[in-house]
GROMACS .gro file of C-alpha atoms in nm:
model
  299
    1MET     CA    1   1.968  -0.374   1.390
    2SER     CA    2   1.712  -0.386   1.669
    3ASP     CA    3   1.441  -0.646   1.639
    4ARG     CA    4   1.180  -0.383   1.725
    5TYR     CA    5   1.072  -0.085   1.520
    6GLU     CA    6   0.945   0.242   1.664
    7VAL     CA    7   0.772   0.480   1.425
    8PRO     CA    8   0.885   0.835   1.507
    9GLU     CA    9   0.645   1.115   1.586
   10PRO     CA   10   0.540   1.285   1.261
   11LEU     CA   11   0.635   1.641   1.177
   12ALA     CA   12   0.269   1.717   1.114
   13VAL     CA   13  -0.066   1.537   1.133
   14PHE     CA   14  -0.387   1.649   0.968
   15GLU     CA   15  -0.716   1.510   0.847
   16ALA     CA   16  -0.815   1.514   0.481
   17ALA     CA   17  -1.187   1.510   0.405
   18MET     CA   18  -1.296   1.316   0.096
   19PRO     CA   19  -1.593   1.434  -0.114
   20ASP     CA   20  -1.806   1.137   0.000
   21GLY     CA   21  -1.745   1.212   0.368
   22ALA     CA   22  -1.462   0.965   0.435
   23ARG     CA   23  -1.183   1.104   0.653
   24ILE     CA   24  -0.816   1.020   0.612
   25VAL     CA   25  -0.540   1.103   0.861
   26VAL     CA   26  -0.221   1.217   0.684
   27ARG     CA   27   0.120   1.223   0.855
   28ARG     CA   28   0.431   1.409   0.744
   29HIS     CA   29   0.776   1.259   0.803
   30GLY     CA   30   1.122   1.292   0.657
   31ASN     CA   31   1.296   1.592   0.504
   32PRO     CA   32   1.066   1.889   0.433
   33ASP     CA   33   1.322   2.026   0.187
   34GLY     CA   34   1.331   1.708  -0.021
   35PRO     CA   35   1.115   1.594  -0.313
   36ARG     CA   36   0.759   1.519  -0.205
   37ILE     CA   37   0.640   1.157  -0.177
   38LEU     CA   38   0.290   1.031  -0.106
   39LEU     CA   39   0.285   0.675   0.025
   40SER     CA   40   0.026   0.416   0.118
   41HIS     CA   41  -0.002   0.042   0.178
   42GLY     CA   42  -0.172  -0.287   0.092
   43ASN     CA   43  -0.511  -0.423   0.188
   44GLY     CA   44  -0.561  -0.466   0.562
   45GLN     CA   45  -0.226  -0.305   0.649
   46THR     CA   46  -0.122   0.047   0.756
   47ALA     CA   47   0.132   0.302   0.637
   48ASP     CA   48   0.308   0.297   0.976
   49GLY     CA   49   0.352  -0.078   0.932
   50TYR     CA   50   0.572  -0.007   0.629
   51TYR     CA   51   0.817   0.195   0.839
   52PRO     CA   52   1.108  -0.050   0.775
   53PHE     CA   53   1.084   0.058   0.409
   54TRP     CA   54   0.993   0.425   0.418
   55SER     CA   55   1.238   0.505   0.697
   56LEU     CA   56   1.509   0.450   0.434
   57LEU     CA   57   1.363   0.737   0.229
   58ALA     CA   58   1.328   0.981   0.517
   59ASP     CA   59   1.666   1.156   0.485
   60ARG     CA   60   1.610   1.254   0.123
   61PHE     CA   61   1.235   1.292   0.077
   62ASP     CA   62   0.944   1.488   0.217
   63LEU     CA   63   0.719   1.195   0.310
   64PHE     CA   64   0.343   1.215   0.342
   65ILE     CA   65   0.194   0.883   0.445
   66TYR     CA   66  -0.167   0.781   0.490
   67ASP     CA   67  -0.379   0.477   0.557
   68LEU     CA   68  -0.642   0.370   0.307
   69ARG     CA   69  -0.997   0.463   0.403
   70SER     CA   70  -1.129   0.260   0.699
   71HIS     CA   71  -0.774   0.141   0.777
   72GLY     CA   72  -0.525   0.228   1.048
   73LEU     CA   73  -0.578   0.565   1.216
   74ASN     CA   74  -0.884   0.646   1.006
   75PRO     CA   75  -1.240   0.608   1.131
   76VAL     CA   76  -1.434   0.317   0.984
   77GLY     CA   77  -1.654   0.460   0.711
   78ASP     CA   78  -1.939   0.348   0.488
   79GLN     CA   79  -1.903  -0.014   0.379
   80GLU     CA   80  -2.075   0.059   0.046
   81THR     CA   81  -1.797   0.297  -0.059
   82HIS     CA   82  -1.511   0.068   0.040
   83ASN     CA   83  -1.360  -0.033  -0.294
   84ILE     CA   84  -1.051   0.017  -0.507
   85GLY     CA   85  -1.218   0.286  -0.715
   86ALA     CA   86  -1.261   0.489  -0.397
   87PHE     CA   87  -0.897   0.425  -0.306
   88GLY     CA   88  -0.804   0.582  -0.640
   89ASP     CA   89  -1.031   0.882  -0.587
   90ASP     CA   90  -0.881   0.929  -0.242
   91CYS     CA   91  -0.540   0.990  -0.400
   92GLY     CA   92  -0.680   1.312  -0.540
   93GLY     CA   93  -0.845   1.412  -0.213
   94VAL     CA   94  -0.528   1.357  -0.011
   95LEU     CA   95  -0.312   1.537  -0.267
   96ALA     CA   96  -0.546   1.837  -0.267
   97SER     CA   97  -0.537   1.853   0.112
   98ILE     CA   98  -0.157   1.843   0.118
   99ALA     CA   99  -0.132   2.115  -0.148
  100GLY     CA  100  -0.378   2.332   0.043
  101ARG     CA  101  -0.161   2.320   0.355
  102PHE     CA  102   0.192   2.305   0.217
  103GLY     CA  103   0.166   2.441  -0.136
  104GLU     CA  104   0.182   2.283  -0.480
  105GLU     CA  105   0.485   2.069  -0.561
  106PRO     CA  106   0.548   1.770  -0.788
  107VAL     CA  107   0.446   1.452  -0.605
  108ILE     CA  108   0.589   1.102  -0.640
  109GLY     CA  109   0.338   0.830  -0.555
  110VAL     CA  110   0.473   0.520  -0.378
  111TYR     CA  111   0.212   0.248  -0.339
  112HIS     CA  112   0.176  -0.124  -0.274
  113SER     CA  113  -0.077  -0.385  -0.388
  114VAL     CA  114  -0.438  -0.261  -0.395
  115SER     CA  115  -0.332   0.096  -0.321
  116ALA     CA  116  -0.104   0.070  -0.627
  117LEU     CA  117  -0.404  -0.033  -0.834
  118GLY     CA  118  -0.597   0.269  -0.706
  119ALA     CA  119  -0.304   0.498  -0.789
  120LEU     CA  120  -0.281   0.354  -1.142
  121LEU     CA  121  -0.649   0.424  -1.202
  122HIS     CA  122  -0.611   0.778  -1.071
  123ALA     CA  123  -0.299   0.844  -1.280
  124GLN     CA  124  -0.481   0.741  -1.599
  125GLN     CA  125  -0.720   1.031  -1.556
  126THR     CA  126  -0.515   1.311  -1.397
  127ASP     CA  127  -0.172   1.473  -1.394
  128ASP     CA  128  -0.156   1.465  -1.014
  129PHE     CA  129   0.154   1.243  -0.995
  130ALA     CA  130   0.494   1.339  -1.135
  131ALA     CA  131   0.599   0.972  -1.112
  132LEU     CA  132   0.478   0.644  -0.964
  133VAL     CA  133   0.672   0.369  -0.788
  134LEU     CA  134   0.446   0.067  -0.742
  135PHE     CA  135   0.526  -0.247  -0.544
  136ASP     CA  136   0.368  -0.579  -0.646
  137ALA     CA  137   0.084  -0.404  -0.823
  138PRO     CA  138  -0.190  -0.640  -0.948
  139VAL     CA  139  -0.119  -0.590  -1.319
  140CYS     CA  140  -0.278  -0.877  -1.512
  141LYS     CA  141  -0.209  -1.047  -1.842
  142PRO     CA  142  -0.403  -0.911  -2.141
  143GLY     CA  143  -0.660  -1.159  -2.266
  144LEU     CA  144  -0.697  -1.333  -1.933
  145THR     CA  145  -1.063  -1.382  -1.848
  146PRO     CA  146  -1.207  -1.203  -1.546
  147GLU     CA  147  -1.275  -1.545  -1.395
  148GLN     CA  148  -0.908  -1.642  -1.419
  149MET     CA  149  -0.792  -1.306  -1.290
  150GLY     CA  150  -1.033  -1.329  -1.000
  151VAL     CA  151  -0.902  -1.655  -0.856
  152ARG     CA  152  -0.627  -1.486  -0.657
  153PHE     CA  153  -0.860  -1.220  -0.522
  154GLU     CA  154  -1.120  -1.482  -0.432
  155ARG     CA  155  -0.859  -1.668  -0.230
  156GLY     CA  156  -0.765  -1.346  -0.054
  157ALA     CA  157  -1.126  -1.265   0.031
  158ALA     CA  158  -1.199  -1.617   0.155
  159GLY     CA  159  -0.888  -1.625   0.371
  160THR     CA  160  -0.969  -1.284   0.515
  161ARG     CA  161  -1.319  -1.388   0.614
  162ARG     CA  162  -1.192  -1.706   0.783
  163ARG     CA  163  -0.930  -1.552   1.006
  164PRO     CA  164  -0.994  -1.407   1.353
  165ASP     CA  165  -1.052  -1.036   1.397
  166ARG     CA  166  -1.036  -1.015   1.778
  167PHE     CA  167  -0.729  -1.071   1.994
  168GLU     CA  168  -0.668  -1.078   2.367
  169SER     CA  169  -0.340  -0.894   2.317
  170ARG     CA  170  -0.120  -0.751   2.044
  171GLU     CA  171   0.130  -1.028   2.113
  172GLU     CA  172  -0.135  -1.285   2.019
  173LEU     CA  173  -0.153  -1.138   1.669
  174ALA     CA  174   0.226  -1.102   1.645
  175GLU     CA  175   0.269  -1.471   1.728
  176SER     CA  176   0.004  -1.562   1.471
  177LEU     CA  177   0.190  -1.364   1.204
  178ARG     CA  178   0.517  -1.535   1.292
  179ARG     CA  179   0.351  -1.871   1.222
  180ASN     CA  180   0.181  -1.754   0.900
  181PRO     CA  181   0.359  -1.870   0.580
  182MET     CA  182   0.286  -1.535   0.414
  183TYR     CA  183   0.505  -1.360   0.672
  184GLN     CA  184   0.792  -1.607   0.694
  185ARG     CA  185   1.030  -1.380   0.501
  186VAL     CA  186   0.967  -1.050   0.684
  187ARG     CA  187   1.237  -0.892   0.897
  188PRO     CA  188   1.249  -0.968   1.270
  189GLY     CA  189   1.035  -0.714   1.450
  190VAL     CA  190   0.787  -0.673   1.164
  191PRO     CA  191   0.519  -0.899   1.318
  192ASP     CA  192   0.529  -0.687   1.635
  193LEU     CA  193   0.514  -0.366   1.431
  194LEU     CA  194   0.215  -0.491   1.234
  195ALA     CA  195   0.037  -0.605   1.550
  196GLU     CA  196   0.094  -0.259   1.694
  197THR     CA  197  -0.038  -0.075   1.389
  198VAL     CA  198  -0.329  -0.285   1.255
  199LEU     CA  199  -0.504  -0.330   1.592
  200ARG     CA  200  -0.694  -0.088   1.812
  201PRO     CA  201  -0.855  -0.141   2.154
  202ALA     CA  202  -1.190  -0.312   2.099
  203ALA     CA  203  -1.492  -0.084   2.117
  204ASP     CA  204  -1.651  -0.302   2.386
  205GLY     CA  205  -1.338  -0.288   2.601
  206GLY     CA  206  -1.243  -0.653   2.555
  207GLY     CA  207  -0.898  -0.694   2.404
  208PHE     CA  208  -0.814  -0.566   2.055
  209GLU     CA  209  -0.982  -0.561   1.713
  210LEU     CA  210  -0.861  -0.497   1.360
  211CYS     CA  211  -0.859  -0.130   1.262
  212CYS     CA  212  -0.992  -0.234   0.922
  213PRO     CA  213  -1.283  -0.475   0.982
  214LYS     CA  214  -1.217  -0.800   0.801
  215GLU     CA  215  -1.536  -0.771   0.597
  216TYR     CA  216  -1.410  -0.438   0.459
  217GLU     CA  217  -1.078  -0.595   0.368
  218ALA     CA  218  -1.259  -0.884   0.198
  219LEU     CA  219  -1.483  -0.643   0.006
  220ALA     CA  220  -1.178  -0.479  -0.151
  221TYR     CA  221  -1.073  -0.820  -0.284
  222ASP     CA  222  -1.428  -0.904  -0.395
  223GLY     CA  223  -1.443  -0.612  -0.634
  224ALA     CA  224  -1.080  -0.602  -0.742
  225VAL     CA  225  -1.125  -0.766  -1.083
  226ARG     CA  226  -1.352  -0.499  -1.224
  227TRP     CA  227  -1.093  -0.235  -1.139
  228CYS     CA  228  -0.796  -0.444  -1.248
  229VAL     CA  229  -0.927  -0.485  -1.602
  230GLN     CA  230  -0.952  -0.105  -1.636
  231VAL     CA  231  -0.575  -0.055  -1.603
  232ASP     CA  232  -0.426   0.082  -1.925
  233LEU     CA  233  -0.054   0.147  -1.889
  234ALA     CA  234  -0.052   0.337  -2.217
  235ALA     CA  235  -0.293   0.591  -2.068
  236LEU     CA  236  -0.068   0.683  -1.776
  237ARG     CA  237   0.036   1.048  -1.768
  238CYS     CA  238   0.358   1.002  -1.571
  239PRO     CA  239   0.666   0.776  -1.568
  240ILE     CA  240   0.620   0.454  -1.374
  241LYS     CA  241   0.837   0.196  -1.202
  242VAL     CA  242   0.687  -0.139  -1.099
  243ILE     CA  243   0.887  -0.344  -0.848
  244GLY     CA  244   0.752  -0.694  -0.806
  245SER     CA  245   0.812  -0.985  -0.576
  246ASP     CA  246   0.981  -1.300  -0.702
  247PRO     CA  247   0.743  -1.451  -0.962
  248THR     CA  248   0.840  -1.801  -0.849
  249THR     CA  249   0.719  -1.755  -0.490
  250PRO     CA  250   0.365  -1.856  -0.386
  251PHE     CA  251   0.265  -1.506  -0.275
  252SER     CA  252   0.331  -1.282  -0.577
  253PHE     CA  253   0.092  -1.097  -0.808
  254PHE     CA  254   0.305  -1.144  -1.120
  255PRO     CA  255   0.324  -1.507  -1.239
  256GLY     CA  256   0.204  -1.528  -1.599
  257THR     CA  257   0.204  -1.155  -1.663
  258ASP     CA  258   0.265  -1.064  -2.025
  259LEU     CA  259   0.626  -0.954  -2.090
  260THR     CA  260   0.517  -0.662  -2.307
  261GLU     CA  261   0.308  -0.526  -2.021
  262LEU     CA  262   0.603  -0.557  -1.784
  263ILE     CA  263   0.839  -0.374  -2.019
  264GLU     CA  264   0.585  -0.093  -2.053
  265ALA     CA  265   0.566  -0.077  -1.674
  266ASN     CA  266   0.947  -0.046  -1.633
  267TYR     CA  267   0.946  -0.364  -1.428
  268ASP     CA  268   1.200  -0.516  -1.190
  269PHE     CA  269   1.157  -0.790  -0.935
  270ILE     CA  270   1.348  -0.876  -0.619
  271PRO     CA  271   1.449  -1.243  -0.593
  272GLU     CA  272   1.334  -1.452  -0.299
  273THR     CA  273   1.067  -1.208  -0.189
  274SER     CA  274   0.692  -1.245  -0.156
  275HIS     CA  275   0.406  -0.997  -0.176
  276PHE     CA  276   0.539  -0.820   0.136
  277LEU     CA  277   0.873  -0.744  -0.030
  278GLN     CA  278   0.902  -0.400   0.133
  279LEU     CA  279   0.903  -0.570   0.473
  280GLU     CA  280   1.140  -0.847   0.361
  281GLU     CA  281   1.407  -0.660   0.164
  282PRO     CA  282   1.344  -0.293   0.244
  283GLU     CA  283   1.696  -0.185   0.146
  284GLN     CA  284   1.667  -0.334  -0.203
  285CYS     CA  285   1.319  -0.188  -0.247
  286ALA     CA  286   1.436   0.158  -0.145
  287ALA     CA  287   1.747   0.135  -0.364
  288LEU     CA  288   1.547   0.047  -0.676
  289ALA     CA  289   1.298   0.324  -0.607
  290ILE     CA  290   1.571   0.584  -0.555
  291GLU     CA  291   1.763   0.467  -0.864
  292PHE     CA  292   1.451   0.518  -1.078
  293LEU     CA  293   1.382   0.860  -0.929
  294GLU     CA  294   1.742   0.969  -0.981
  295GLU     CA  295   1.731   0.856  -1.344
  296ARG     CA  296   1.416   1.064  -1.395
  297GLY     CA  297   1.555   1.370  -1.217
  298PHE     CA  298   1.326   1.349  -0.915
  299ALA     CA  299   1.598   1.279  -0.656
   0.00000   0.00000   0.00000
């Protein structure tokens, strides 16, 4: 396998307008005759950056991918509306835009991390998703105090605010990712792919800047606890599969999660992976997702 990834040109590109004015660029890939999937990514990342994973679904599924608001190809929007609740609402806005252009079909949601939390919140209130496949979703142990639950998010916010947000070149960021312990397990070529997709030319013409400003990324972590405690798996209106990283690794959302909650969530984990499991073991992630969808008659 080549050490470099090239995201193919999409079959279609369009902009979905959210009720609060945010704009989200949606791309269509894959097999238009296959079951429909809607896919997004984790905080500070992009959907194109997850290409090593979703490319493995492209032969069988009609893939619609999008970046979270103020991420990736999207314009930077209002900071006050940048939160996980809005990410959940955006699921509905994107789905409506897809249906308006390509017709109504059952949709499988495939989400990671904070976007998975947004999708969970949306699926508790609507029938928009036929099924959900969630990777390393921040599901927390019942009875845990908000203060205890918030420690991980506080670390994420603090680390985000400390790191640089300007780079002389894309290679500078790629090299930084290769040295970062959080990215030690990703496939060769992933740091270059991420550097290509999370950066844009700086507005002042000097080098490159993050597509999602680091303060926006930190804000999503800041408010995560109040959304996390609202998750009620019993209220979900569709079947769900949760695929977690190895609970024994330092960068996983699942250590200490109540076993009953995990059983309700139809939970599996992939050994020796971290929070970026889709970029570390994409074949295993895709295989588990497809197995679940086949069992439920969606593939």
